[in-house]
Coordinates of C-alpha atoms and ligand atoms in Angstrom, one line a residue:
M109 CA 0.0 0.0 0.0
C110 CA 1.3 3.5 -0.9
K111 CA 0.0 6.6 0.8
L112 CA 0.2 10.0 -0.7
E113 CA -1.1 13.2 0.8
V114 CA -2.9 16.2 -0.6
N115 CA -2.0 19.2 1.5
I116 CA -3.6 22.5 0.4
K117 CA -1.9 24.8 2.9
S118 CA -3.8 27.9 1.9
A119 CA -7.1 26.3 2.7
Q120 CA -5.8 24.0 5.5
K121 CA -7.2 20.9 3.7
N122 CA -5.4 17.7 3.6
Y123 CA -6.4 14.1 2.8
P124 CA -4.8 10.8 2.1
I125 CA -4.7 8.9 -1.2
F126 CA -4.1 5.2 -0.8
I127 CA -2.9 3.2 -3.8
N128 CA -2.7 -0.6 -3.7
N129 CA -3.1 -3.7 -5.7
R130 CA -4.5 -6.0 -3.0
D131 CA -7.6 -8.1 -3.5
I132 CA -10.7 -5.9 -4.0
T133 CA -12.3 -7.5 -1.0
S134 CA -9.8 -5.6 1.2
L135 CA -11.5 -2.2 0.3
H136 CA -14.4 -2.7 2.6
S137 CA -12.3 -3.1 5.7
D138 CA -10.0 -0.3 4.6
I139 CA -12.9 2.1 4.2
A140 CA -14.6 0.8 7.4
E141 CA -11.4 1.5 9.3
F142 CA -11.3 5.0 7.9
I143 CA -14.9 6.0 8.7
G144 CA -15.2 4.1 11.9
D145 CA -18.8 3.6 13.2
K146 CA -20.3 6.5 11.1
N147 CA -23.1 6.1 8.7
Y148 CA -22.7 6.2 4.9
I149 CA -24.2 5.6 1.5
V150 CA -22.5 4.3 -1.6
V151 CA -23.1 5.7 -5.1
I152 CA -21.8 3.2 -7.6
S153 CA -21.6 2.8 -11.3
E154 CA -23.9 0.1 -12.7
K155 CA -21.1 -1.7 -14.5
V156 CA -18.9 -1.8 -11.4
Y157 CA -21.9 -2.9 -9.3
K158 CA -22.5 -5.9 -11.6
L159 CA -18.9 -7.0 -11.5
Y160 CA -17.9 -6.3 -7.9
V161 CA -21.1 -6.2 -5.7
S162 CA -20.1 -9.2 -3.6
A163 CA -16.4 -8.3 -3.5
L164 CA -17.2 -4.9 -2.1
G165 CA -19.6 -6.3 0.5
F166 CA -21.7 -3.1 1.1
P167 CA -25.2 -3.8 2.3
K168 CA -27.6 -3.5 -0.6
D169 CA -29.9 -1.0 1.1
K170 CA -27.1 1.5 1.3
I171 CA -26.3 1.4 -2.4
F172 CA -27.5 3.9 -5.0
I173 CA -26.8 2.4 -8.5
L174 CA -26.0 5.0 -11.2
K175 CA -26.4 4.0 -14.9
D176 CA -23.2 4.6 -16.9
G177 CA -22.6 7.5 -19.2
E178 CA -21.9 11.2 -19.1
K179 CA -25.7 12.0 -19.5
E180 CA -26.3 10.6 -16.0
K181 CA -24.4 13.5 -14.5
N182 CA -27.6 15.5 -14.4
I183 CA -29.8 17.4 -12.0
K184 CA -32.4 14.6 -11.7
N185 CA -29.8 12.1 -10.4
Y186 CA -28.3 14.9 -8.1
T187 CA -31.8 15.2 -6.5
K188 CA -32.3 11.5 -6.3
I189 CA -29.0 11.0 -4.4
L190 CA -29.8 13.9 -2.1
D191 CA -33.1 12.2 -1.2
F192 CA -31.4 8.8 -0.8
A193 CA -28.9 10.4 1.7
L194 CA -31.8 12.1 3.5
K195 CA -33.8 8.8 3.6
H196 CA -30.7 7.2 5.3
H197 CA -30.5 10.1 7.8
L198 CA -26.9 11.0 6.9
T199 CA -25.6 13.8 9.1
R200 CA -22.5 16.0 8.5
E201 CA -20.4 13.4 10.4
D202 CA -21.2 10.7 7.8
S203 CA -19.9 9.9 4.4
I204 CA -20.9 9.4 0.8
I205 CA -18.7 6.8 -0.9
A206 CA -18.3 7.2 -4.7
V207 CA -17.3 4.0 -6.5
G208 CA -16.8 4.4 -10.2
G209 CA -15.4 6.6 -12.9
G210 CA -15.4 10.4 -13.3
V211 CA -19.2 10.6 -13.7
V212 CA -19.9 8.9 -10.3
G213 CA -17.1 10.9 -8.6
D214 CA -18.2 14.3 -10.0
L215 CA -21.9 13.7 -9.2
A216 CA -21.5 12.2 -5.7
G217 CA -18.9 14.9 -5.0
F218 CA -21.3 17.6 -5.9
V219 CA -24.1 16.1 -3.8
S220 CA -21.6 15.9 -0.9
S221 CA -20.6 19.6 -1.3
T222 CA -24.3 20.7 -0.9
Y223 CA -25.8 18.0 1.4
M224 CA -26.3 19.9 4.7
R225 CA -23.8 22.4 3.4
G226 CA -21.1 19.8 3.1
I227 CA -20.6 16.2 4.1
N228 CA -17.5 13.9 3.8
Y229 CA -17.1 12.0 0.6
I230 CA -14.7 9.2 -0.3
Q231 CA -13.5 8.6 -3.8
V232 CA -13.0 5.0 -5.0
P233 CA -12.1 5.5 -8.6
T234 CA -12.4 2.5 -10.9
T235 CA -11.3 3.8 -14.3
L236 CA -7.8 4.9 -15.4
L237 CA -9.1 8.4 -15.9
A238 CA -10.5 8.7 -12.4
C239 CA -7.5 7.0 -10.8
T240 CA -5.0 9.4 -12.5
D241 CA -7.0 12.6 -12.6
S242 CA -10.6 13.2 -11.6
S243 CA -10.7 11.6 -8.2
V244 CA -8.1 14.0 -6.8
G245 CA -8.4 17.7 -6.6
G246 CA -12.0 18.3 -5.6
K247 CA -13.6 19.3 -8.9
T248 CA -17.2 18.3 -8.6
A249 CA -20.0 19.0 -11.1
I250 CA -23.1 18.1 -13.0
N251 CA -23.9 18.9 -16.6
S252 CA -26.6 21.3 -17.9
V253 CA -28.4 21.5 -21.2
Y254 CA -26.1 24.4 -21.9
G255 CA -22.9 22.3 -21.5
K256 CA -20.7 20.0 -19.5
N257 CA -19.7 20.7 -15.8
L258 CA -21.4 24.1 -15.8
V259 CA -22.8 23.6 -12.3
G260 CA -20.3 22.5 -9.7
S261 CA -18.0 23.3 -6.8
F262 CA -14.4 22.8 -5.6
Y263 CA -14.9 20.4 -2.7
Q264 CA -12.2 18.1 -1.6
P265 CA -12.8 14.4 -0.7
S266 CA -11.9 13.2 2.7
A267 CA -9.9 10.3 1.2
V268 CA -9.2 8.5 -2.1
F269 CA -8.9 4.7 -2.2
I270 CA -7.3 3.5 -5.5
N271 CA -7.2 -0.2 -6.1
V272 CA -5.4 -0.9 -9.4
N273 CA -7.2 -4.3 -9.8
F274 CA -10.3 -2.5 -11.0
L275 CA -8.5 -1.7 -14.2
K276 CA -8.3 -5.4 -15.2
T277 CA -11.9 -5.3 -16.2
L278 CA -12.1 -1.8 -17.6
D279 CA -13.2 -1.9 -21.3
E280 CA -10.5 -1.1 -23.9
R281 CA -12.2 2.2 -24.9
Q282 CA -12.3 3.6 -21.3
F283 CA -8.8 2.4 -20.7
K284 CA -7.6 4.4 -23.8
S285 CA -9.6 7.4 -22.6
G286 CA -7.6 7.4 -19.4
L287 CA -4.4 7.0 -21.3
G288 CA -5.2 10.3 -23.0
E289 CA -5.0 12.1 -19.6
V290 CA -1.9 10.1 -18.6
V291 CA 0.0 11.2 -21.8
K292 CA -1.1 14.8 -21.0
Y293 CA 0.7 14.6 -17.6
G294 CA 3.8 13.5 -19.4
F295 CA 3.8 16.7 -21.5
I296 CA 3.1 19.1 -18.6
E297 CA 5.4 17.5 -16.0
K298 CA 8.0 20.3 -15.6
S299 CA 5.3 23.0 -15.3
C300 CA 3.6 21.1 -12.4
L301 CA 6.5 22.3 -10.2
C302 CA 6.6 19.0 -8.4
N303 CA 9.7 18.7 -6.2
E304 CA 10.4 15.2 -7.4
E305 CA 11.7 14.4 -10.9
L306 CA 9.4 11.7 -12.2
N307 CA 10.2 11.7 -15.9
L308 CA 6.8 10.4 -17.0
M309 CA 7.6 10.8 -20.8
N310 CA 10.5 8.3 -20.4
F311 CA 8.3 6.0 -18.2
L312 CA 5.7 6.0 -20.9
N313 CA 8.1 5.4 -23.8
E314 CA 9.7 2.5 -21.9
N315 CA 6.4 0.9 -20.8
V316 CA 4.1 1.0 -23.8
E317 CA 3.7 -2.8 -23.9
N318 CA 3.4 -3.2 -20.1
I319 CA 0.7 -0.6 -20.1
F320 CA -1.2 -2.2 -23.0
N321 CA -0.9 -5.5 -21.2
R322 CA -2.2 -3.9 -18.0
D323 CA 0.7 -5.0 -15.9
I324 CA -0.7 -4.2 -12.4
L325 CA 2.6 -3.1 -10.9
V326 CA 3.4 -0.8 -13.9
L327 CA -0.1 0.7 -13.7
A328 CA 0.3 1.3 -10.0
D329 CA 3.6 3.2 -10.7
L330 CA 1.9 5.1 -13.5
I331 CA -0.9 6.2 -11.3
K332 CA 1.5 7.2 -8.5
I333 CA 3.4 9.4 -10.9
C334 CA 0.2 11.1 -12.3
I335 CA -1.2 11.6 -8.8
K336 CA 2.1 13.1 -7.5
L337 CA 1.9 15.6 -10.4
K338 CA -1.8 16.4 -9.7
I339 CA -1.1 16.8 -6.0
A340 CA 1.7 19.3 -6.7
V341 CA -0.6 21.4 -8.9
V342 CA -3.6 21.3 -6.6
N343 CA -1.6 22.1 -3.5
Q344 CA -0.4 25.3 -5.1
D345 CA -3.7 26.3 -6.8
E346 CA -6.8 24.6 -5.6
K347 CA -9.3 26.8 -7.4
E348 CA -7.7 27.1 -10.8
K349 CA -6.7 30.7 -10.5
G350 CA -3.4 30.2 -12.2
L351 CA -1.2 27.1 -12.2
R352 CA -4.1 24.5 -12.3
K353 CA -5.0 25.8 -15.8
I354 CA -2.1 23.7 -17.2
L355 CA -4.2 20.6 -16.4
N356 CA -6.4 21.8 -19.3
Y357 CA -3.7 21.1 -21.8
G358 CA -5.5 19.7 -24.9
H359 CA -8.9 20.4 -23.4
T360 CA -9.9 23.7 -25.1
Y361 CA -9.9 22.0 -28.5
G362 CA -10.8 18.6 -27.0
H363 CA -13.9 19.9 -25.3
A364 CA -15.0 21.6 -28.5
L365 CA -14.7 18.3 -30.3
E366 CA -16.7 16.5 -27.6
K367 CA -19.4 19.2 -27.9
I368 CA -19.6 19.0 -31.7
L369 CA -19.7 15.2 -31.5
N370 CA -22.4 15.4 -28.8
F371 CA -20.3 13.5 -26.3
R372 CA -20.8 10.4 -28.4
K373 CA -18.5 8.4 -30.7
F374 CA -15.2 9.5 -29.2
T375 CA -14.2 9.5 -25.5
H376 CA -13.0 12.4 -23.4
G377 CA -9.4 11.1 -23.5
E378 CA -9.4 10.6 -27.3
C379 CA -10.7 14.2 -27.7
V380 CA -8.0 15.5 -25.3
V381 CA -5.3 13.7 -27.4
A382 CA -6.7 15.4 -30.6
G383 CA -6.5 18.7 -28.6
I384 CA -2.8 18.0 -27.7
L385 CA -2.0 17.3 -31.4
F386 CA -3.7 20.6 -32.3
A387 CA -1.8 22.4 -29.6
L388 CA 1.5 20.9 -30.8
D389 CA 0.8 22.1 -34.3
F390 CA -0.4 25.6 -33.2
A391 CA 2.7 26.0 -30.9
F392 CA 5.0 25.0 -33.7
K393 CA 3.3 27.4 -36.2
T394 CA 3.6 30.3 -33.6
G395 CA 7.3 29.5 -32.9
K396 CA 6.9 28.2 -29.4
I397 CA 8.4 24.8 -30.0
D398 CA 10.8 23.4 -32.6
K399 CA 10.1 20.6 -35.1
E400 CA 12.2 18.1 -33.1
Y401 CA 10.1 18.5 -29.9
K402 CA 6.8 18.4 -31.9
F403 CA 7.9 15.1 -33.5
L404 CA 9.0 13.7 -30.1
C405 CA 5.6 14.3 -28.7
E406 CA 3.7 13.0 -31.8
D407 CA 5.9 9.9 -31.7
L408 CA 4.9 9.1 -28.1
I409 CA 1.3 9.7 -28.9
S410 CA 1.4 7.4 -31.9
K411 CA 2.8 4.6 -29.7
F412 CA -0.6 4.5 -27.8
K413 CA -2.6 4.1 -31.1
F414 CA -5.3 6.7 -30.4
P415 CA -7.9 6.9 -33.2
D416 CA -7.8 9.7 -35.8
L417 CA -10.6 12.1 -35.2
P418 CA -12.5 13.8 -38.0
K419 CA -11.6 17.4 -39.0
F420 CA -14.3 20.0 -38.6
D421 CA -14.9 23.4 -40.1
K422 CA -12.9 26.2 -38.4
I423 CA -16.0 28.3 -37.6
R424 CA -17.7 25.3 -35.9
I425 CA -14.7 24.6 -33.8
I426 CA -14.2 28.2 -32.8
N427 CA -17.8 28.6 -31.9
A428 CA -17.7 25.5 -29.7
M429 CA -14.5 26.7 -28.1
K430 CA -16.0 30.1 -27.4
S431 CA -18.8 28.5 -25.4
D432 CA -16.3 26.9 -23.1
K433 CA -16.6 28.3 -19.5
K434 CA -12.9 29.2 -19.6
A435 CA -13.2 31.4 -22.8
G436 CA -13.5 35.2 -22.7
S437 CA -15.8 37.2 -24.9
D438 CA -13.3 38.0 -27.6
Y439 CA -10.4 35.7 -26.9
I440 CA -9.7 32.0 -26.2
T441 CA -7.0 30.8 -23.9
F442 CA -4.9 27.8 -25.0
I443 CA -2.4 25.9 -23.0
L444 CA 0.5 25.4 -25.4
P445 CA 3.8 23.6 -25.2
T446 CA 6.9 25.7 -24.9
D447 CA 9.7 23.3 -24.1
Y448 CA 10.4 19.7 -23.0
A449 CA 7.5 18.7 -20.7
K450 CA 6.6 22.4 -20.3
V451 CA 3.4 24.3 -21.1
E452 CA 2.1 27.8 -20.6
A453 CA -1.3 29.6 -21.0
F454 CA -1.6 32.0 -24.0
K455 CA -4.6 34.2 -25.0
F456 CA -5.4 34.5 -28.7
Q457 CA -7.9 36.8 -30.4
I458 CA -10.2 34.7 -32.6
D459 CA -8.7 35.8 -35.9
E460 CA -5.2 34.8 -34.7
I461 CA -6.2 31.1 -34.3
S462 CA -5.0 28.9 -37.1
L463 CA -6.7 25.5 -37.4
Ligands
LIG503 N1 -9.0 17.6 -14.5 C1 -8.4 18.8 -14.4 C2 -8.4 19.4 -13.0 O1 -8.7 18.6 -12.1 O2 -8.1 20.5 -12.9

């Protein structure tokens, strides 16, 4: 078992992140030890419930099953979970346990941030994307008809329990989606200002096969590296006032693609990778990186065999980017590469953007 610690000094918030590869049955006692004799409910993804209900051993009456898919992160389910928590008489001393991917974590986290003005929540991420990114850092949200994650809060969990064995049964598409965020961390490492040199780009180049084969020890190391980088960023900038924006590398263009594609056909991670390829091209054209570094990054991306995404008309992409919650009225901010494993935020007027 490895224990990492988030420590947001400015807000006096700290919590542990446990990473292990023990049998999934061990999770129940680990969580029970953490919450003691307090009450709880579990919000769990339907897929994970079907595969692991007996291994997890939570009493059925405490379980709220959430169907899978981004569209479930909606206000109806938010209300249903609130009512479920009220029905179980949860108090502020109690916990909501989120078992699943980013959808479950974001939704259960948002419920937790508003239930009685804030209750503990525990993240048990079961997808590569949630293990390496969304379960840490306290971004919680639901979607609106106007867009993704438009209603939400920054609300940190009280603990994160990562068990790498969940990744053995993750479908290929979701696994790849997580790899999109993982590759992103490789390209932003030096800008995370982590006091440990982790060299994720090297790790990725050397472990492509092991990652594809889901070697559990390699995946545990990979998750540790990504989480250390995420912790470094969140500790310095919990609410995305500055540094945390670098975690959006590839996301401005990626979110636009997701929006145009109606969140179907391609996963979040696949769209982020398309966004990184766009950023590499844009940074090269605007003289921020040289050809060698662009090729180095493209070569690493090609090793993970992400699908080619369709090209869309410039006006459509720009309109979709303008509706992003991070865009201004007459400019769009892009995170662009500037050097080996370094990125920076740049603002561009609309007519300066070349697609
Ligand atoms: N997933 C980006 C962030 O947590 O800021």
